[in-house]
PDB file of C-alpha atoms and ligand atoms in Angstrom:
ATOM      1  CA  MET A   1     -22.253  10.584  15.363  1.00  0.00           C
ATOM      2  CA  GLN A   2     -24.367  13.207  14.810  1.00  0.00           C
ATOM      3  CA  ALA A   3     -27.680  12.805  15.523  1.00  0.00           C
ATOM      4  CA  ILE A   4     -30.435  12.607  12.969  1.00  0.00           C
ATOM      5  CA  ASN A   5     -33.396  14.700  13.169  1.00  0.00           C
ATOM      6  CA  PRO A   6     -36.595  12.232  12.919  1.00  0.00           C
ATOM      7  CA  SER A   7     -38.799  15.578  12.134  1.00  0.00           C
ATOM      8  CA  ARG A   8     -37.091  15.513   8.771  1.00  0.00           C
ATOM      9  CA  VAL A   9     -36.729  12.012   7.874  1.00  0.00           C
ATOM     10  CA  ASN A  10     -39.304  10.388   5.664  1.00  0.00           C
ATOM     11  CA  VAL A  11     -39.836   6.738   6.837  1.00  0.00           C
ATOM     12  CA  ASN A  12     -41.025   5.782   3.096  1.00  0.00           C
ATOM     13  CA  GLY A  13     -38.591   7.424   0.704  1.00  0.00           C
ATOM     14  CA  GLY A  14     -34.677   8.381   1.104  1.00  0.00           C
ATOM     15  CA  TYR A  15     -31.127   7.263   2.752  1.00  0.00           C
ATOM     16  CA  ILE A  16     -29.153   8.320   5.588  1.00  0.00           C
ATOM     17  CA  CYS A  17     -25.612   9.389   3.726  1.00  0.00           C
ATOM     18  CA  LEU A  18     -22.152   9.477   5.900  1.00  0.00           C
ATOM     19  CA  TRP A  19     -19.537  12.155   4.980  1.00  0.00           C
ATOM     20  CA  SER A  20     -16.271  11.933   6.699  1.00  0.00           C
ATOM     21  CA  HIS A  21     -14.258  14.913   7.170  1.00  0.00           C
ATOM     22  CA  TRP A  22     -11.288  16.547   7.454  1.00  0.00           C
ATOM     23  CA  LYS A  23     -11.623  19.540   9.490  1.00  0.00           C
ATOM     24  CA  ALA A  24      -8.604  22.315   9.495  1.00  0.00           C
ATOM     25  CA  ALA A  25      -6.380  23.019  12.191  1.00  0.00           C
ATOM     26  CA  PRO A  26      -7.596  26.525  13.020  1.00  0.00           C
ATOM     27  CA  LEU A  27      -4.093  28.676  12.622  1.00  0.00           C
ATOM     28  CA  THR A  28      -2.078  29.186  15.786  1.00  0.00           C
ATOM     29  CA  GLU A  29      -0.140  31.792  17.207  1.00  0.00           C
ATOM     30  CA  GLU A  30       3.119  29.654  16.282  1.00  0.00           C
ATOM     31  CA  GLY A  31       1.890  29.004  12.646  1.00  0.00           C
ATOM     32  CA  THR A  32       0.214  25.835  12.309  1.00  0.00           C
ATOM     33  CA  GLU A  33       1.205  23.658   8.800  1.00  0.00           C
ATOM     34  CA  PRO A  34      -1.478  24.639   6.251  1.00  0.00           C
ATOM     35  CA  GLU A  35      -1.126  20.354   5.398  1.00  0.00           C
ATOM     36  CA  THR A  36      -1.935  19.499   8.961  1.00  0.00           C
ATOM     37  CA  PRO A  37      -5.437  18.656   8.409  1.00  0.00           C
ATOM     38  CA  GLY A  38      -6.991  18.589  11.712  1.00  0.00           C
ATOM     39  CA  THR A  39      -9.701  15.840  13.269  1.00  0.00           C
ATOM     40  CA  LYS A  40     -11.836  13.983  11.889  1.00  0.00           C
ATOM     41  CA  ALA A  41     -15.105  14.136  11.823  1.00  0.00           C
ATOM     42  CA  GLU A  42     -18.719  12.508  10.526  1.00  0.00           C
ATOM     43  CA  LEU A  43     -21.725  14.322   9.028  1.00  0.00           C
ATOM     44  CA  GLN A  44     -25.357  12.420   8.486  1.00  0.00           C
ATOM     45  CA  THR A  45     -27.449  13.643   5.918  1.00  0.00           C
ATOM     46  CA  TYR A  46     -30.717  12.492   4.712  1.00  0.00           C
ATOM     47  CA  MET A  47     -31.624  11.986   0.722  1.00  0.00           C
ATOM     48  CA  PRO A  48     -34.936  11.290  -0.214  1.00  0.00           C
ATOM     49  CA  GLN A  49     -35.606   9.620  -3.393  1.00  0.00           C
ATOM     50  CA  ASP A  50     -38.737   8.857  -5.524  1.00  0.00           C
ATOM     51  CA  SER A  51     -40.333   5.389  -5.148  1.00  0.00           C
ATOM     52  CA  ASP A  52     -39.736   5.153  -8.997  1.00  0.00           C
ATOM     53  CA  GLU A  53     -36.536   6.211  -9.525  1.00  0.00           C
ATOM     54  CA  SER A  54     -34.108   3.062  -9.335  1.00  0.00           C
ATOM     55  CA  CYS A  55     -32.481   2.413  -6.460  1.00  0.00           C
ATOM     56  CA  MET A  56     -29.606   4.426  -4.785  1.00  0.00           C
ATOM     57  CA  CYS A  57     -27.651   0.982  -3.258  1.00  0.00           C
ATOM     58  CA  GLY A  58     -27.303   0.081  -6.862  1.00  0.00           C
ATOM     59  CA  SER A  59     -29.527  -3.123  -7.445  1.00  0.00           C
ATOM     60  CA  GLU A  60     -30.907  -1.452 -10.366  1.00  0.00           C
ATOM     61  CA  LYS A  61     -34.265  -2.037  -9.468  1.00  0.00           C
ATOM     62  CA  PRO A  62     -36.959   0.800  -8.674  1.00  0.00           C
ATOM     63  CA  TYR A  63     -36.380   2.029  -4.915  1.00  0.00           C
ATOM     64  CA  GLU A  64     -40.350   1.183  -4.358  1.00  0.00           C
ATOM     65  CA  GLU A  65     -38.922  -2.806  -4.832  1.00  0.00           C
ATOM     66  CA  CYS A  66     -35.792  -2.398  -3.305  1.00  0.00           C
ATOM     67  CA  CYS A  67     -34.863  -0.263  -0.096  1.00  0.00           C
ATOM     68  CA  LYS A  68     -38.162   1.185   0.701  1.00  0.00           C
ATOM     69  CA  LYS A  69     -39.126  -2.093   1.807  1.00  0.00           C
ATOM     70  CA  GLU A  70     -36.206  -2.727   4.089  1.00  0.00           C
ATOM     71  CA  GLN A  71     -36.619  -1.923   7.621  1.00  0.00           C
ATOM     72  CA  TYR A  72     -33.339  -0.144   7.697  1.00  0.00           C
ATOM     73  CA  TRP A  73     -31.802   3.441   6.666  1.00  0.00           C
ATOM     74  CA  TRP A  74     -28.799   1.435   4.305  1.00  0.00           C
ATOM     75  CA  PRO A  75     -26.542   4.213   5.074  1.00  0.00           C
ATOM     76  CA  LEU A  76     -24.559   5.727   1.628  1.00  0.00           C
ATOM     77  CA  CYS A  77     -21.292   7.231   1.476  1.00  0.00           C
ATOM     78  CA  PRO A  78     -19.819   9.184  -1.465  1.00  0.00           C
ATOM     79  CA  ASP A  79     -17.820   7.221  -4.209  1.00  0.00           C
ATOM     80  CA  PRO A  80     -14.249   8.960  -4.294  1.00  0.00           C
ATOM     81  CA  GLU A  81     -14.461  12.102  -6.728  1.00  0.00           C
ATOM     82  CA  LEU A  82     -18.008  11.984  -5.664  1.00  0.00           C
ATOM     83  CA  GLU A  83     -18.954  10.124  -8.632  1.00  0.00           C
ATOM     84  CA  GLY A  84     -21.939   8.793  -7.352  1.00  0.00           C
ATOM     85  CA  TYR A  85     -22.908   6.897  -4.165  1.00  0.00           C
ATOM     86  CA  SER A  86     -22.464   3.641  -2.157  1.00  0.00           C
ATOM     87  CA  LEU A  87     -23.980   1.216   0.555  1.00  0.00           C
ATOM     88  CA  VAL A  88     -21.720   1.969   3.661  1.00  0.00           C
ATOM     89  CA  ALA A  89     -19.715  -1.354   4.107  1.00  0.00           C
ATOM     90  CA  PRO A  90     -17.244  -0.947   6.620  1.00  0.00           C
ATOM     91  CA  GLN A  91     -14.210  -3.273   6.094  1.00  0.00           C
ATOM     92  CA  SER A  92     -10.593  -3.142   5.691  1.00  0.00           C
ATOM     93  CA  VAL A  93      -7.520  -4.625   3.867  1.00  0.00           C
ATOM     94  CA  THR A  94      -3.855  -5.460   5.686  1.00  0.00           C
ATOM     95  CA  PHE A  95      -0.777  -6.005   4.425  1.00  0.00           C
ATOM     96  CA  ARG A  96       1.802  -7.287   6.843  1.00  0.00           C
ATOM     97  CA  GLN A  97       5.911  -7.927   6.611  1.00  0.00           C
ATOM     98  CA  ILE A  98       6.344  -4.855   4.154  1.00  0.00           C
ATOM     99  CA  ASP A  99       9.389  -2.275   3.705  1.00  0.00           C
ATOM    100  CA  GLY A 100       7.736   0.267   5.882  1.00  0.00           C
ATOM    101  CA  ALA A 101      10.466   3.099   5.134  1.00  0.00           C
ATOM    102  CA  ALA A 102      10.085   2.586   1.516  1.00  0.00           C
ATOM    103  CA  LEU A 103       6.693   2.575   1.910  1.00  0.00           C
ATOM    104  CA  ARG A 104       6.050   5.570   3.919  1.00  0.00           C
ATOM    105  CA  LYS A 105       8.503   7.220   1.393  1.00  0.00           C
ATOM    106  CA  ARG A 106       6.207   6.854  -1.523  1.00  0.00           C
ATOM    107  CA  LEU A 107       3.005   7.667   0.829  1.00  0.00           C
ATOM    108  CA  MET A 108       5.013  10.929   1.416  1.00  0.00           C
ATOM    109  CA  GLU A 109       5.545  11.717  -1.960  1.00  0.00           C
ATOM    110  CA  ASP A 110       1.816  11.225  -3.144  1.00  0.00           C
ATOM    111  CA  ASP A 111      -0.437  14.414  -3.514  1.00  0.00           C
ATOM    112  CA  ARG A 112      -3.156  12.373  -3.275  1.00  0.00           C
ATOM    113  CA  LEU A 113      -2.786  11.775   0.401  1.00  0.00           C
ATOM    114  CA  VAL A 114      -2.221  13.547   3.399  1.00  0.00           C
ATOM    115  CA  PHE A 115      -0.409  12.442   6.430  1.00  0.00           C
ATOM    116  CA  THR A 116      -2.516  12.879   9.428  1.00  0.00           C
ATOM    117  CA  ASP A 117      -1.172  11.212  12.597  1.00  0.00           C
ATOM    118  CA  ASN A 118       1.975  10.160  13.715  1.00  0.00           C
ATOM    119  CA  SER A 119       2.083   7.687  16.862  1.00  0.00           C
ATOM    120  CA  GLU A 120       4.871   6.190  18.324  1.00  0.00           C
ATOM    121  CA  ASN A 121       3.300   2.707  16.709  1.00  0.00           C
ATOM    122  CA  GLN A 122       1.918   4.345  13.919  1.00  0.00           C
ATOM    123  CA  GLU A 123       1.612   6.815  11.120  1.00  0.00           C
ATOM    124  CA  THR A 124      -1.494   7.276   9.190  1.00  0.00           C
ATOM    125  CA  TRP A 125      -2.436   9.106   6.114  1.00  0.00           C
ATOM    126  CA  SER A 126      -5.713  10.266   4.603  1.00  0.00           C
ATOM    127  CA  TYR A 127      -7.083   9.690   0.997  1.00  0.00           C
ATOM    128  CA  TRP A 128      -8.143  12.771  -0.140  1.00  0.00           C
ATOM    129  CA  GLY A 129      -8.341  11.545  -4.256  1.00  0.00           C
ATOM    130  CA  GLU A 130      -7.189  13.260  -7.012  1.00  0.00           C
ATOM    131  CA  THR A 131      -9.486  16.439  -7.086  1.00  0.00           C
ATOM    132  CA  LEU A 132      -9.801  17.711  -3.327  1.00  0.00           C
ATOM    133  CA  ILE A 133     -13.447  18.309  -2.560  1.00  0.00           C
ATOM    134  CA  GLU A 134     -13.877  20.675  -0.104  1.00  0.00           C
ATOM    135  CA  THR A 135     -17.662  21.280   1.535  1.00  0.00           C
ATOM    136  CA  PRO A 136     -18.229  24.812   3.055  1.00  0.00           C
ATOM    137  CA  GLY A 137     -18.044  24.790   6.647  1.00  0.00           C
ATOM    138  CA  HIS A 138     -17.668  21.047   6.758  1.00  0.00           C
ATOM    139  CA  GLY A 139     -13.892  20.309   5.364  1.00  0.00           C
ATOM    140  CA  ILE A 140     -12.472  18.265   3.226  1.00  0.00           C
ATOM    141  CA  VAL A 141     -14.111  14.984   2.135  1.00  0.00           C
ATOM    142  CA  GLU A 142     -11.878  12.248   3.106  1.00  0.00           C
ATOM    143  CA  TYR A 143     -12.025   8.779   1.181  1.00  0.00           C
ATOM    144  CA  GLY A 144     -10.410   5.950   3.256  1.00  0.00           C
ATOM    145  CA  GLU A 145      -7.043   5.659   5.798  1.00  0.00           C
ATOM    146  CA  LEU A 146      -3.712   4.377   5.568  1.00  0.00           C
ATOM    147  CA  ALA A 147      -2.107   2.887   8.843  1.00  0.00           C
ATOM    148  CA  LEU A 148       1.298   1.985   8.681  1.00  0.00           C
ATOM    149  CA  LYS A 149       2.239   0.151  11.881  1.00  0.00           C
ATOM    150  CA  HIS A 150       4.788  -0.675  13.528  1.00  0.00           C
ATOM    151  CA  ASN A 151       7.076   0.137  10.167  1.00  0.00           C
ATOM    152  CA  HIS A 152       5.632  -3.055   8.692  1.00  0.00           C
ATOM    153  CA  THR A 153       2.109  -4.062   8.724  1.00  0.00           C
ATOM    154  CA  LEU A 154      -0.165  -1.346   6.008  1.00  0.00           C
ATOM    155  CA  LEU A 155      -3.981  -1.206   7.006  1.00  0.00           C
ATOM    156  CA  VAL A 156      -6.236   0.431   4.762  1.00  0.00           C
ATOM    157  CA  THR A 157      -9.553   1.160   6.203  1.00  0.00           C
ATOM    158  CA  VAL A 158     -12.788   2.245   3.785  1.00  0.00           C
ATOM    159  CA  ALA A 159     -16.171   2.615   4.057  1.00  0.00           C
ATOM    160  CA  SER A 160     -17.466   1.515   0.918  1.00  0.00           C
ATOM    161  CA  ASP A 161     -16.504  -1.708  -1.820  1.00  0.00           C
ATOM    162  CA  GLU A 162     -16.089   1.440  -4.294  1.00  0.00           C
ATOM    163  CA  GLN A 163     -13.585   3.186  -1.605  1.00  0.00           C
ATOM    164  CA  ARG A 164     -11.556   0.473  -1.108  1.00  0.00           C
ATOM    165  CA  HIS A 165     -11.681  -0.385  -5.031  1.00  0.00           C
ATOM    166  CA  VAL A 166     -10.111   3.105  -5.511  1.00  0.00           C
ATOM    167  CA  LEU A 167      -7.472   3.062  -2.842  1.00  0.00           C
ATOM    168  CA  LEU A 168      -6.362  -0.137  -3.465  1.00  0.00           C
ATOM    169  CA  HIS A 169      -6.016   0.633  -7.265  1.00  0.00           C
ATOM    170  CA  PHE A 170      -3.933   3.924  -5.973  1.00  0.00           C
ATOM    171  CA  LEU A 171      -1.811   1.978  -3.160  1.00  0.00           C
ATOM    172  CA  LYS A 172      -0.744  -0.605  -6.689  1.00  0.00           C
ATOM    173  CA  GLU A 173      -0.112   2.020  -8.669  1.00  0.00           C
ATOM    174  CA  ILE A 174       2.637   4.047  -6.452  1.00  0.00           C
ATOM    175  CA  ALA A 175       3.676   0.896  -4.468  1.00  0.00           C
ATOM    176  CA  GLY A 176       2.787  -2.649  -6.046  1.00  0.00           C
ATOM    177  CA  ASP A 177       6.158  -3.576  -5.978  1.00  0.00           C
ATOM    178  CA  LEU A 178       6.116  -2.977  -1.768  1.00  0.00           C
ATOM    179  CA  LEU A 179       3.063  -4.929  -1.012  1.00  0.00           C
ATOM    180  CA  SER A 180       2.023  -8.242   0.272  1.00  0.00           C
ATOM    181  CA  LYS A 181      -0.764 -10.592  -0.202  1.00  0.00           C
ATOM    182  CA  PRO A 182      -3.880  -8.503   1.045  1.00  0.00           C
ATOM    183  CA  VAL A 183      -5.966  -9.689   3.614  1.00  0.00           C
ATOM    184  CA  HIS A 184      -9.471  -8.334   3.835  1.00  0.00           C
ATOM    185  CA  LYS A 185     -11.929  -8.127   5.940  1.00  0.00           C
ATOM    186  CA  TYR A 186     -15.425  -6.512   6.581  1.00  0.00           C
ATOM    187  CA  ALA A 187     -16.435  -5.571   9.908  1.00  0.00           C
ATOM    188  CA  PRO A 188     -20.219  -4.931  11.197  1.00  0.00           C
ATOM    189  CA  LEU A 189     -22.193  -2.262  10.419  1.00  0.00           C
ATOM    190  CA  GLN A 190     -24.336   0.759  12.283  1.00  0.00           C
ATOM    191  CA  VAL A 191     -28.115   0.761  10.738  1.00  0.00           C
ATOM    192  CA  PHE A 192     -31.087   3.367  11.478  1.00  0.00           C
ATOM    193  CA  ASP A 193     -34.608   1.401  12.206  1.00  0.00           C
ATOM    194  CA  LYS A 194     -36.902   3.131  10.112  1.00  0.00           C
ATOM    195  CA  ARG A 195     -39.553   3.095  12.729  1.00  0.00           C
ATOM    196  CA  THR A 196     -37.693   3.617  15.971  1.00  0.00           C
ATOM    197  CA  ASN A 197     -34.913   5.793  14.511  1.00  0.00           C
ATOM    198  CA  LYS A 198     -32.625   3.642  16.770  1.00  0.00           C
ATOM    199  CA  THR A 199     -29.115   2.859  15.742  1.00  0.00           C
ATOM    200  CA  GLN A 200     -28.650  -1.135  15.603  1.00  0.00           C
ATOM    201  CA  THR A 201     -25.490  -2.749  14.947  1.00  0.00           C
ATOM    202  CA  LEU A 202     -25.370  -5.543  12.418  1.00  0.00           C
ATOM    203  CA  PRO A 203     -22.517  -8.282  12.014  1.00  0.00           C
ATOM    204  CA  PRO A 204     -20.996  -8.469   8.860  1.00  0.00           C
ATOM    205  CA  LEU A 205     -22.681 -11.965   7.525  1.00  0.00           C
ATOM    206  CA  GLN A 206     -25.892 -10.186   7.785  1.00  0.00           C
ATOM    207  CA  TRP A 207     -25.594  -6.995   5.611  1.00  0.00           C
ATOM    208  CA  LEU A 208     -23.189  -9.206   3.045  1.00  0.00           C
ATOM    209  CA  LYS A 209     -26.491 -11.167   2.376  1.00  0.00           C
ATOM    210  CA  ARG A 210     -28.222  -8.094   0.517  1.00  0.00           C
ATOM    211  CA  PRO A 211     -27.886  -8.481  -3.451  1.00  0.00           C
ATOM    212  CA  VAL A 212     -25.723  -5.828  -3.777  1.00  0.00           C
ATOM    213  CA  GLY A 213     -22.106  -4.632  -2.186  1.00  0.00           C
ATOM    214  CA  GLN A 214     -21.225  -8.404  -2.766  1.00  0.00           C
ATOM    215  CA  THR A 215     -17.661  -8.505  -2.471  1.00  0.00           C
ATOM    216  CA  GLU A 216     -15.476  -9.722  -5.217  1.00  0.00           C
TER     217      GLU A 216
HETATM  218 ZN1   ZN B 301     -32.345  -0.812  -2.435  1.00  0.00          ZN
END
């Protein structure tokens, strides 16, 4: 993770924003396929917010009465197609006993996904959404990952509830008939202490007690 410069962060006002990017692989002499995305990178930025604006965490309260009071910086991440921001809530959804060959074909055919990795036991696609969003110098924003493991388990990994909502809707649309019963699981969350700027990992249940970003 890239460190935030503490001198640029106002303890009383704002958010840490996390961006996941695919940085394009440089062209080689043999000529890299333009589809090859390269490597995944994460970028942290600081987004200031005024006290009287409604809090970006989605609570609809003024920032002054909401996340400004918190001990931690709650990180945000961009929603698909950059339609706002959501609290980071790392999570996964698993579908077991699926027809891997049939699903792989559908995933390969869809333009909103890019095939990013192929190893012995796993194939991975990155969801870039309907409108590909490229940030100068950093790469293409991605909104979640699909991993097909051992040809019969699909693991969907996203950074927020909103990303999960969009990615599962997409999956239902292209492969609803192939999916099994999903198993949803939140992961621990990394937060930053406002006073010390040190990172701390909170277990899933601890941050789920917050009034926003609740599970469906
Ligand atoms: Zn808030």
